[in-house]
Amino acid sequence: QVQVMESGGGFVQPGGSLKLSCVAFGRMFRISSMGWYRQPPGKEREMVARISTGGSTNYADSVKGRFTIFRDNVNNTLNLQMNNLRHEDTAVYFCRFNVLSPYSNIYWGLGTQDTVSS
């Protein structure tokens, strides 16, 4: 079974920055995409940023210019650099892997809490 774990969540003031990291363990021979999603309090889970195996990226309009998704090849992690954070960025952030083989499935981390407050 694939196991996904996020880290890097915490508390930050508006305008500050946080960096989230994610690592996955297990059999993942072919991956379609990886991404970060979030679920604000009382709201539905939404896509924040995605990156394909080929390197193409996709961002929610609300985070464009502020968030960057990238892979750290040295530490073998999926990362999300979040800058100029706002109150509305407060959410539980989830790492997601869209795996094609050997078993087609979607794998989620348990989530990490990011709180933006004065």
PDB file of N, CA and C in Angstrom, residues 21-100:
ATOM      1  N   SER A  21       5.907  20.038   2.726  1.00  0.00           N
ATOM      2  CA  SER A  21       6.614  18.951   2.061  1.00  0.00           C
ATOM      3  C   SER A  21       5.787  17.684   2.161  1.00  0.00           C
ATOM      4  N   CYS A  22       5.984  16.807   1.198  1.00  0.00           N
ATOM      5  CA  CYS A  22       5.241  15.562   1.143  1.00  0.00           C
ATOM      6  C   CYS A  22       6.146  14.463   0.609  1.00  0.00           C
ATOM      7  N   VAL A  23       6.069  13.307   1.238  1.00  0.00           N
ATOM      8  CA  VAL A  23       6.815  12.153   0.773  1.00  0.00           C
ATOM      9  C   VAL A  23       5.869  10.966   0.693  1.00  0.00           C
ATOM     10  N   ALA A  24       6.059  10.127  -0.313  1.00  0.00           N
ATOM     11  CA  ALA A  24       5.232   8.948  -0.507  1.00  0.00           C
ATOM     12  C   ALA A  24       6.102   7.703  -0.556  1.00  0.00           C
ATOM     13  N   PHE A  25       5.623   6.660   0.087  1.00  0.00           N
ATOM     14  CA  PHE A  25       6.320   5.383   0.110  1.00  0.00           C
ATOM     15  C   PHE A  25       5.422   4.315  -0.479  1.00  0.00           C
ATOM     16  N   GLY A  26       5.993   3.443  -1.295  1.00  0.00           N
ATOM     17  CA  GLY A  26       5.241   2.343  -1.877  1.00  0.00           C
ATOM     18  C   GLY A  26       5.532   2.160  -3.348  1.00  0.00           C
ATOM     19  N   ARG A  27       4.783   1.253  -3.959  1.00  0.00           N
ATOM     20  CA  ARG A  27       4.976   0.926  -5.366  1.00  0.00           C
ATOM     21  C   ARG A  27       4.214   1.914  -6.238  1.00  0.00           C
ATOM     22  N   MET A  28       4.964   2.783  -6.897  1.00  0.00           N
ATOM     23  CA  MET A  28       4.398   3.767  -7.819  1.00  0.00           C
ATOM     24  C   MET A  28       5.294   3.849  -9.038  1.00  0.00           C
ATOM     25  N   PHE A  29       5.049   2.962  -9.984  1.00  0.00           N
ATOM     26  CA  PHE A  29       5.886   2.883 -11.177  1.00  0.00           C
ATOM     27  C   PHE A  29       5.564   3.967 -12.190  1.00  0.00           C
ATOM     28  N   ARG A  30       4.304   4.320 -12.311  1.00  0.00           N
ATOM     29  CA  ARG A  30       3.870   5.374 -13.209  1.00  0.00           C
ATOM     30  C   ARG A  30       2.922   6.302 -12.466  1.00  0.00           C
ATOM     31  N   ILE A  31       3.224   7.579 -12.520  1.00  0.00           N
ATOM     32  CA  ILE A  31       2.433   8.593 -11.838  1.00  0.00           C
ATOM     33  C   ILE A  31       1.958   9.619 -12.852  1.00  0.00           C
ATOM     34  N   SER A  32       0.672   9.905 -12.836  1.00  0.00           N
ATOM     35  CA  SER A  32       0.112  10.897 -13.741  1.00  0.00           C
ATOM     36  C   SER A  32       0.392  12.313 -13.247  1.00  0.00           C
ATOM     37  N   SER A  33       0.096  12.544 -11.978  1.00  0.00           N
ATOM     38  CA  SER A  33       0.286  13.874 -11.425  1.00  0.00           C
ATOM     39  C   SER A  33       0.363  13.809  -9.914  1.00  0.00           C
ATOM     40  N   MET A  34       0.853  14.883  -9.348  1.00  0.00           N
ATOM     41  CA  MET A  34       0.915  15.051  -7.908  1.00  0.00           C
ATOM     42  C   MET A  34       0.376  16.434  -7.594  1.00  0.00           C
ATOM     43  N   GLY A  35      -0.172  16.586  -6.415  1.00  0.00           N
ATOM     44  CA  GLY A  35      -0.727  17.886  -6.133  1.00  0.00           C
ATOM     45  C   GLY A  35      -1.001  18.152  -4.674  1.00  0.00           C
ATOM     46  N   TRP A  36      -1.355  19.394  -4.429  1.00  0.00           N
ATOM     47  CA  TRP A  36      -1.757  19.844  -3.113  1.00  0.00           C
ATOM     48  C   TRP A  36      -3.196  20.320  -3.165  1.00  0.00           C
ATOM     49  N   TYR A  37      -3.976  19.873  -2.202  1.00  0.00           N
ATOM     50  CA  TYR A  37      -5.355  20.294  -2.037  1.00  0.00           C
ATOM     51  C   TYR A  37      -5.525  20.836  -0.632  1.00  0.00           C
ATOM     52  N   ARG A  38      -6.597  21.575  -0.429  1.00  0.00           N
ATOM     53  CA  ARG A  38      -6.837  22.098   0.909  1.00  0.00           C
ATOM     54  C   ARG A  38      -8.329  22.125   1.206  1.00  0.00           C
ATOM     55  N   GLN A  39      -8.640  22.082   2.488  1.00  0.00           N
ATOM     56  CA  GLN A  39     -10.018  22.155   2.936  1.00  0.00           C
ATOM     57  C   GLN A  39     -10.113  23.195   4.046  1.00  0.00           C
ATOM     58  N   PRO A  40     -10.600  24.397   3.711  1.00  0.00           N
ATOM     59  CA  PRO A  40     -10.797  25.426   4.740  1.00  0.00           C
ATOM     60  C   PRO A  40     -11.901  25.020   5.698  1.00  0.00           C
ATOM     61  N   PRO A  41     -11.929  25.610   6.881  1.00  0.00           N
ATOM     62  CA  PRO A  41     -12.989  25.282   7.843  1.00  0.00           C
ATOM     63  C   PRO A  41     -14.375  25.517   7.255  1.00  0.00           C
ATOM     64  N   GLY A  42     -15.221  24.505   7.325  1.00  0.00           N
ATOM     65  CA  GLY A  42     -16.581  24.628   6.856  1.00  0.00           C
ATOM     66  C   GLY A  42     -16.763  24.626   5.352  1.00  0.00           C
ATOM     67  N   LYS A  43     -15.711  24.350   4.593  1.00  0.00           N
ATOM     68  CA  LYS A  43     -15.793  24.364   3.144  1.00  0.00           C
ATOM     69  C   LYS A  43     -15.369  23.027   2.552  1.00  0.00           C
ATOM     70  N   GLU A  44     -15.600  22.886   1.246  1.00  0.00           N
ATOM     71  CA  GLU A  44     -15.228  21.672   0.542  1.00  0.00           C
ATOM     72  C   GLU A  44     -13.737  21.676   0.213  1.00  0.00           C
ATOM     73  N   ARG A  45     -13.194  20.501   0.013  1.00  0.00           N
ATOM     74  CA  ARG A  45     -11.807  20.380  -0.394  1.00  0.00           C
ATOM     75  C   ARG A  45     -11.641  20.920  -1.809  1.00  0.00           C
ATOM     76  N   GLU A  46     -10.551  21.647  -2.041  1.00  0.00           N
ATOM     77  CA  GLU A  46     -10.319  22.261  -3.326  1.00  0.00           C
ATOM     78  C   GLU A  46      -8.875  22.059  -3.768  1.00  0.00           C
ATOM     79  N   MET A  47      -8.673  22.082  -5.078  1.00  0.00           N
ATOM     80  CA  MET A  47      -7.335  21.958  -5.629  1.00  0.00           C
ATOM     81  C   MET A  47      -6.573  23.259  -5.436  1.00  0.00           C
ATOM     82  N   VAL A  48      -5.334  23.139  -5.017  1.00  0.00           N
ATOM     83  CA  VAL A  48      -4.461  24.292  -4.843  1.00  0.00           C
ATOM     84  C   VAL A  48      -3.430  24.356  -5.959  1.00  0.00           C
ATOM     85  N   ALA A  49      -2.708  23.270  -6.148  1.00  0.00           N
ATOM     86  CA  ALA A  49      -1.662  23.225  -7.165  1.00  0.00           C
ATOM     87  C   ALA A  49      -1.401  21.782  -7.562  1.00  0.00           C
ATOM     88  N   ARG A  50      -1.133  21.564  -8.841  1.00  0.00           N
ATOM     89  CA  ARG A  50      -0.814  20.238  -9.346  1.00  0.00           C
ATOM     90  C   ARG A  50       0.383  20.310 -10.274  1.00  0.00           C
ATOM     91  N   ILE A  51       1.123  19.221 -10.327  1.00  0.00           N
ATOM     92  CA  ILE A  51       2.252  19.112 -11.235  1.00  0.00           C
ATOM     93  C   ILE A  51       2.245  17.717 -11.843  1.00  0.00           C
ATOM     94  N   SER A  52       2.407  17.637 -13.151  1.00  0.00           N
ATOM     95  CA  SER A  52       2.440  16.362 -13.836  1.00  0.00           C
ATOM     96  C   SER A  52       3.851  15.805 -13.806  1.00  0.00           C
ATOM     97  N   THR A  53       3.957  14.537 -14.183  1.00  0.00           N
ATOM     98  CA  THR A  53       5.270  13.917 -14.258  1.00  0.00           C
ATOM     99  C   THR A  53       6.160  14.653 -15.254  1.00  0.00           C
ATOM    100  N   GLY A  54       5.547  15.195 -16.309  1.00  0.00           N
ATOM    101  CA  GLY A  54       6.292  15.943 -17.302  1.00  0.00           C
ATOM    102  C   GLY A  54       6.690  17.337 -16.870  1.00  0.00           C
ATOM    103  N   GLY A  55       6.174  17.790 -15.734  1.00  0.00           N
ATOM    104  CA  GLY A  55       6.576  19.074 -15.196  1.00  0.00           C
ATOM    105  C   GLY A  55       5.588  20.210 -15.373  1.00  0.00           C
ATOM    106  N   SER A  56       4.503  19.979 -16.093  1.00  0.00           N
ATOM    107  CA  SER A  56       3.512  21.035 -16.253  1.00  0.00           C
ATOM    108  C   SER A  56       2.776  21.253 -14.941  1.00  0.00           C
ATOM    109  N   THR A  57       2.398  22.495 -14.685  1.00  0.00           N
ATOM    110  CA  THR A  57       1.761  22.848 -13.420  1.00  0.00           C
ATOM    111  C   THR A  57       0.413  23.501 -13.644  1.00  0.00           C
ATOM    112  N   ASN A  58      -0.405  23.450 -12.620  1.00  0.00           N
ATOM    113  CA  ASN A  58      -1.717  24.060 -12.642  1.00  0.00           C
ATOM    114  C   ASN A  58      -2.014  24.593 -11.250  1.00  0.00           C
ATOM    115  N   TYR A  59      -2.488  25.838 -11.179  1.00  0.00           N
ATOM    116  CA  TYR A  59      -2.753  26.480  -9.897  1.00  0.00           C
ATOM    117  C   TYR A  59      -4.170  27.009  -9.843  1.00  0.00           C
ATOM    118  N   ALA A  60      -4.731  26.983  -8.649  1.00  0.00           N
ATOM    119  CA  ALA A  60      -5.987  27.668  -8.433  1.00  0.00           C
ATOM    120  C   ALA A  60      -5.770  29.166  -8.605  1.00  0.00           C
ATOM    121  N   ASP A  61      -6.781  29.847  -9.126  1.00  0.00           N
ATOM    122  CA  ASP A  61      -6.649  31.281  -9.364  1.00  0.00           C
ATOM    123  C   ASP A  61      -6.303  32.043  -8.092  1.00  0.00           C
ATOM    124  N   SER A  62      -6.798  31.587  -6.968  1.00  0.00           N
ATOM    125  CA  SER A  62      -6.600  32.293  -5.720  1.00  0.00           C
ATOM    126  C   SER A  62      -5.160  32.253  -5.209  1.00  0.00           C
ATOM    127  N   VAL A  63      -4.343  31.341  -5.743  1.00  0.00           N
ATOM    128  CA  VAL A  63      -2.972  31.216  -5.258  1.00  0.00           C
ATOM    129  C   VAL A  63      -1.933  31.534  -6.316  1.00  0.00           C
ATOM    130  N   LYS A  64      -2.348  31.830  -7.527  1.00  0.00           N
ATOM    131  CA  LYS A  64      -1.401  32.139  -8.591  1.00  0.00           C
ATOM    132  C   LYS A  64      -0.538  33.339  -8.214  1.00  0.00           C
ATOM    133  N   GLY A  65       0.753  33.191  -8.435  1.00  0.00           N
ATOM    134  CA  GLY A  65       1.684  34.247  -8.095  1.00  0.00           C
ATOM    135  C   GLY A  65       2.153  34.218  -6.664  1.00  0.00           C
ATOM    136  N   ARG A  66       1.512  33.420  -5.824  1.00  0.00           N
ATOM    137  CA  ARG A  66       1.875  33.334  -4.416  1.00  0.00           C
ATOM    138  C   ARG A  66       2.412  31.956  -4.030  1.00  0.00           C
ATOM    139  N   PHE A  67       1.873  30.905  -4.634  1.00  0.00           N
ATOM    140  CA  PHE A  67       2.274  29.538  -4.308  1.00  0.00           C
ATOM    141  C   PHE A  67       3.070  28.943  -5.462  1.00  0.00           C
ATOM    142  N   THR A  68       3.996  28.065  -5.130  1.00  0.00           N
ATOM    143  CA  THR A  68       4.776  27.358  -6.130  1.00  0.00           C
ATOM    144  C   THR A  68       4.884  25.892  -5.742  1.00  0.00           C
ATOM    145  N   ILE A  69       4.523  25.005  -6.666  1.00  0.00           N
ATOM    146  CA  ILE A  69       4.656  23.581  -6.436  1.00  0.00           C
ATOM    147  C   ILE A  69       5.898  23.086  -7.165  1.00  0.00           C
ATOM    148  N   PHE A  70       6.674  22.255  -6.510  1.00  0.00           N
ATOM    149  CA  PHE A  70       7.890  21.752  -7.118  1.00  0.00           C
ATOM    150  C   PHE A  70       8.345  20.491  -6.413  1.00  0.00           C
ATOM    151  N   ARG A  71       9.181  19.745  -7.104  1.00  0.00           N
ATOM    152  CA  ARG A  71       9.800  18.560  -6.522  1.00  0.00           C
ATOM    153  C   ARG A  71      11.218  18.886  -6.093  1.00  0.00           C
ATOM    154  N   ASP A  72      11.582  18.387  -4.941  1.00  0.00           N
ATOM    155  CA  ASP A  72      12.940  18.497  -4.436  1.00  0.00           C
ATOM    156  C   ASP A  72      13.628  17.173  -4.736  1.00  0.00           C
ATOM    157  N   ASN A  73      14.453  17.174  -5.763  1.00  0.00           N
ATOM    158  CA  ASN A  73      15.095  15.935  -6.192  1.00  0.00           C
ATOM    159  C   ASN A  73      16.154  15.447  -5.207  1.00  0.00           C
ATOM    160  N   VAL A  74      16.696  16.357  -4.416  1.00  0.00           N
ATOM    161  CA  VAL A  74      17.698  15.965  -3.438  1.00  0.00           C
ATOM    162  C   VAL A  74      17.051  15.181  -2.302  1.00  0.00           C
ATOM    163  N   ASN A  75      15.950  15.694  -1.792  1.00  0.00           N
ATOM    164  CA  ASN A  75      15.271  15.053  -0.670  1.00  0.00           C
ATOM    165  C   ASN A  75      14.109  14.168  -1.101  1.00  0.00           C
ATOM    166  N   ASN A  76      13.828  14.102  -2.403  1.00  0.00           N
ATOM    167  CA  ASN A  76      12.765  13.270  -2.962  1.00  0.00           C
ATOM    168  C   ASN A  76      11.412  13.588  -2.321  1.00  0.00           C
ATOM    169  N   THR A  77      11.068  14.851  -2.343  1.00  0.00           N
ATOM    170  CA  THR A  77       9.808  15.282  -1.770  1.00  0.00           C
ATOM    171  C   THR A  77       9.039  16.167  -2.741  1.00  0.00           C
ATOM    172  N   LEU A  78       7.732  16.195  -2.573  1.00  0.00           N
ATOM    173  CA  LEU A  78       6.872  17.142  -3.263  1.00  0.00           C
ATOM    174  C   LEU A  78       6.638  18.308  -2.322  1.00  0.00           C
ATOM    175  N   ASN A  79       6.799  19.520  -2.828  1.00  0.00           N
ATOM    176  CA  ASN A  79       6.766  20.689  -1.968  1.00  0.00           C
ATOM    177  C   ASN A  79       5.792  21.742  -2.473  1.00  0.00           C
ATOM    178  N   LEU A  80       5.347  22.553  -1.546  1.00  0.00           N
ATOM    179  CA  LEU A  80       4.510  23.700  -1.869  1.00  0.00           C
ATOM    180  C   LEU A  80       5.035  24.892  -1.093  1.00  0.00           C
ATOM    181  N   GLN A  81       5.627  25.840  -1.799  1.00  0.00           N
ATOM    182  CA  GLN A  81       6.086  27.078  -1.189  1.00  0.00           C
ATOM    183  C   GLN A  81       4.945  28.077  -1.230  1.00  0.00           C
ATOM    184  N   MET A  82       4.535  28.557  -0.076  1.00  0.00           N
ATOM    185  CA  MET A  82       3.409  29.464   0.037  1.00  0.00           C
ATOM    186  C   MET A  82       3.902  30.801   0.569  1.00  0.00           C
ATOM    187  N   ASN A  83       3.745  31.839  -0.242  1.00  0.00           N
ATOM    188  CA  ASN A  83       4.174  33.179   0.128  1.00  0.00           C
ATOM    189  C   ASN A  83       2.982  34.121   0.201  1.00  0.00           C
ATOM    190  N   ASN A  84       3.186  35.237   0.893  1.00  0.00           N
ATOM    191  CA  ASN A  84       2.144  36.259   1.037  1.00  0.00           C
ATOM    192  C   ASN A  84       0.817  35.639   1.465  1.00  0.00           C
ATOM    193  N   LEU A  85       0.873  34.877   2.522  1.00  0.00           N
ATOM    194  CA  LEU A  85      -0.301  34.147   2.987  1.00  0.00           C
ATOM    195  C   LEU A  85      -1.388  35.079   3.504  1.00  0.00           C
ATOM    196  N   ARG A  86      -2.619  34.671   3.290  1.00  0.00           N
ATOM    197  CA  ARG A  86      -3.790  35.425   3.700  1.00  0.00           C
ATOM    198  C   ARG A  86      -4.624  34.604   4.674  1.00  0.00           C
ATOM    199  N   HIS A  87      -5.544  35.280   5.363  1.00  0.00           N
ATOM    200  CA  HIS A  87      -6.412  34.589   6.306  1.00  0.00           C
ATOM    201  C   HIS A  87      -7.177  33.457   5.626  1.00  0.00           C
ATOM    202  N   GLU A  88      -7.608  33.680   4.398  1.00  0.00           N
ATOM    203  CA  GLU A  88      -8.397  32.684   3.692  1.00  0.00           C
ATOM    204  C   GLU A  88      -7.584  31.466   3.256  1.00  0.00           C
ATOM    205  N   ASP A  89      -6.264  31.516   3.425  1.00  0.00           N
ATOM    206  CA  ASP A  89      -5.432  30.355   3.142  1.00  0.00           C
ATOM    207  C   ASP A  89      -5.446  29.344   4.281  1.00  0.00           C
ATOM    208  N   THR A  90      -6.035  29.718   5.396  1.00  0.00           N
ATOM    209  CA  THR A  90      -6.133  28.804   6.526  1.00  0.00           C
ATOM    210  C   THR A  90      -6.928  27.565   6.124  1.00  0.00           C
ATOM    211  N   ALA A  91      -6.320  26.400   6.287  1.00  0.00           N
ATOM    212  CA  ALA A  91      -6.958  25.161   5.866  1.00  0.00           C
ATOM    213  C   ALA A  91      -6.094  23.977   6.268  1.00  0.00           C
ATOM    214  N   VAL A  92      -6.679  22.810   6.153  1.00  0.00           N
ATOM    215  CA  VAL A  92      -5.905  21.582   6.207  1.00  0.00           C
ATOM    216  C   VAL A  92      -5.434  21.292   4.792  1.00  0.00           C
ATOM    217  N   TYR A  93      -4.147  21.138   4.617  1.00  0.00           N
ATOM    218  CA  TYR A  93      -3.571  20.908   3.306  1.00  0.00           C
ATOM    219  C   TYR A  93      -3.229  19.439   3.136  1.00  0.00           C
ATOM    220  N   PHE A  94      -3.622  18.885   1.989  1.00  0.00           N
ATOM    221  CA  PHE A  94      -3.445  17.472   1.704  1.00  0.00           C
ATOM    222  C   PHE A  94      -2.555  17.264   0.487  1.00  0.00           C
ATOM    223  N   CYS A  95      -1.690  16.298   0.575  1.00  0.00           N
ATOM    224  CA  CYS A  95      -0.875  15.866  -0.552  1.00  0.00           C
ATOM    225  C   CYS A  95      -1.597  14.743  -1.287  1.00  0.00           C
ATOM    226  N   ARG A  96      -1.551  14.766  -2.615  1.00  0.00           N
ATOM    227  CA  ARG A  96      -2.292  13.810  -3.428  1.00  0.00           C
ATOM    228  C   ARG A  96      -1.420  13.271  -4.552  1.00  0.00           C
ATOM    229  N   PHE A  97      -1.445  11.959  -4.716  1.00  0.00           N
ATOM    230  CA  PHE A  97      -0.725  11.291  -5.799  1.00  0.00           C
ATOM    231  C   PHE A  97      -1.718  10.551  -6.678  1.00  0.00           C
ATOM    232  N   ASN A  98      -1.706  10.851  -7.969  1.00  0.00           N
ATOM    233  CA  ASN A  98      -2.517  10.148  -8.952  1.00  0.00           C
ATOM    234  C   ASN A  98      -1.628   9.096  -9.607  1.00  0.00           C
ATOM    235  N   VAL A  99      -1.769   7.855  -9.158  1.00  0.00           N
ATOM    236  CA  VAL A  99      -0.904   6.770  -9.588  1.00  0.00           C
ATOM    237  C   VAL A  99      -1.569   5.982 -10.705  1.00  0.00           C
ATOM    238  N   LEU A 100      -0.804   5.656 -11.745  1.00  0.00           N
ATOM    239  CA  LEU A 100      -1.312   4.859 -12.863  1.00  0.00           C
ATOM    240  C   LEU A 100      -0.961   3.387 -12.730  1.00  0.00           C
TER     241      LEU A 100
END
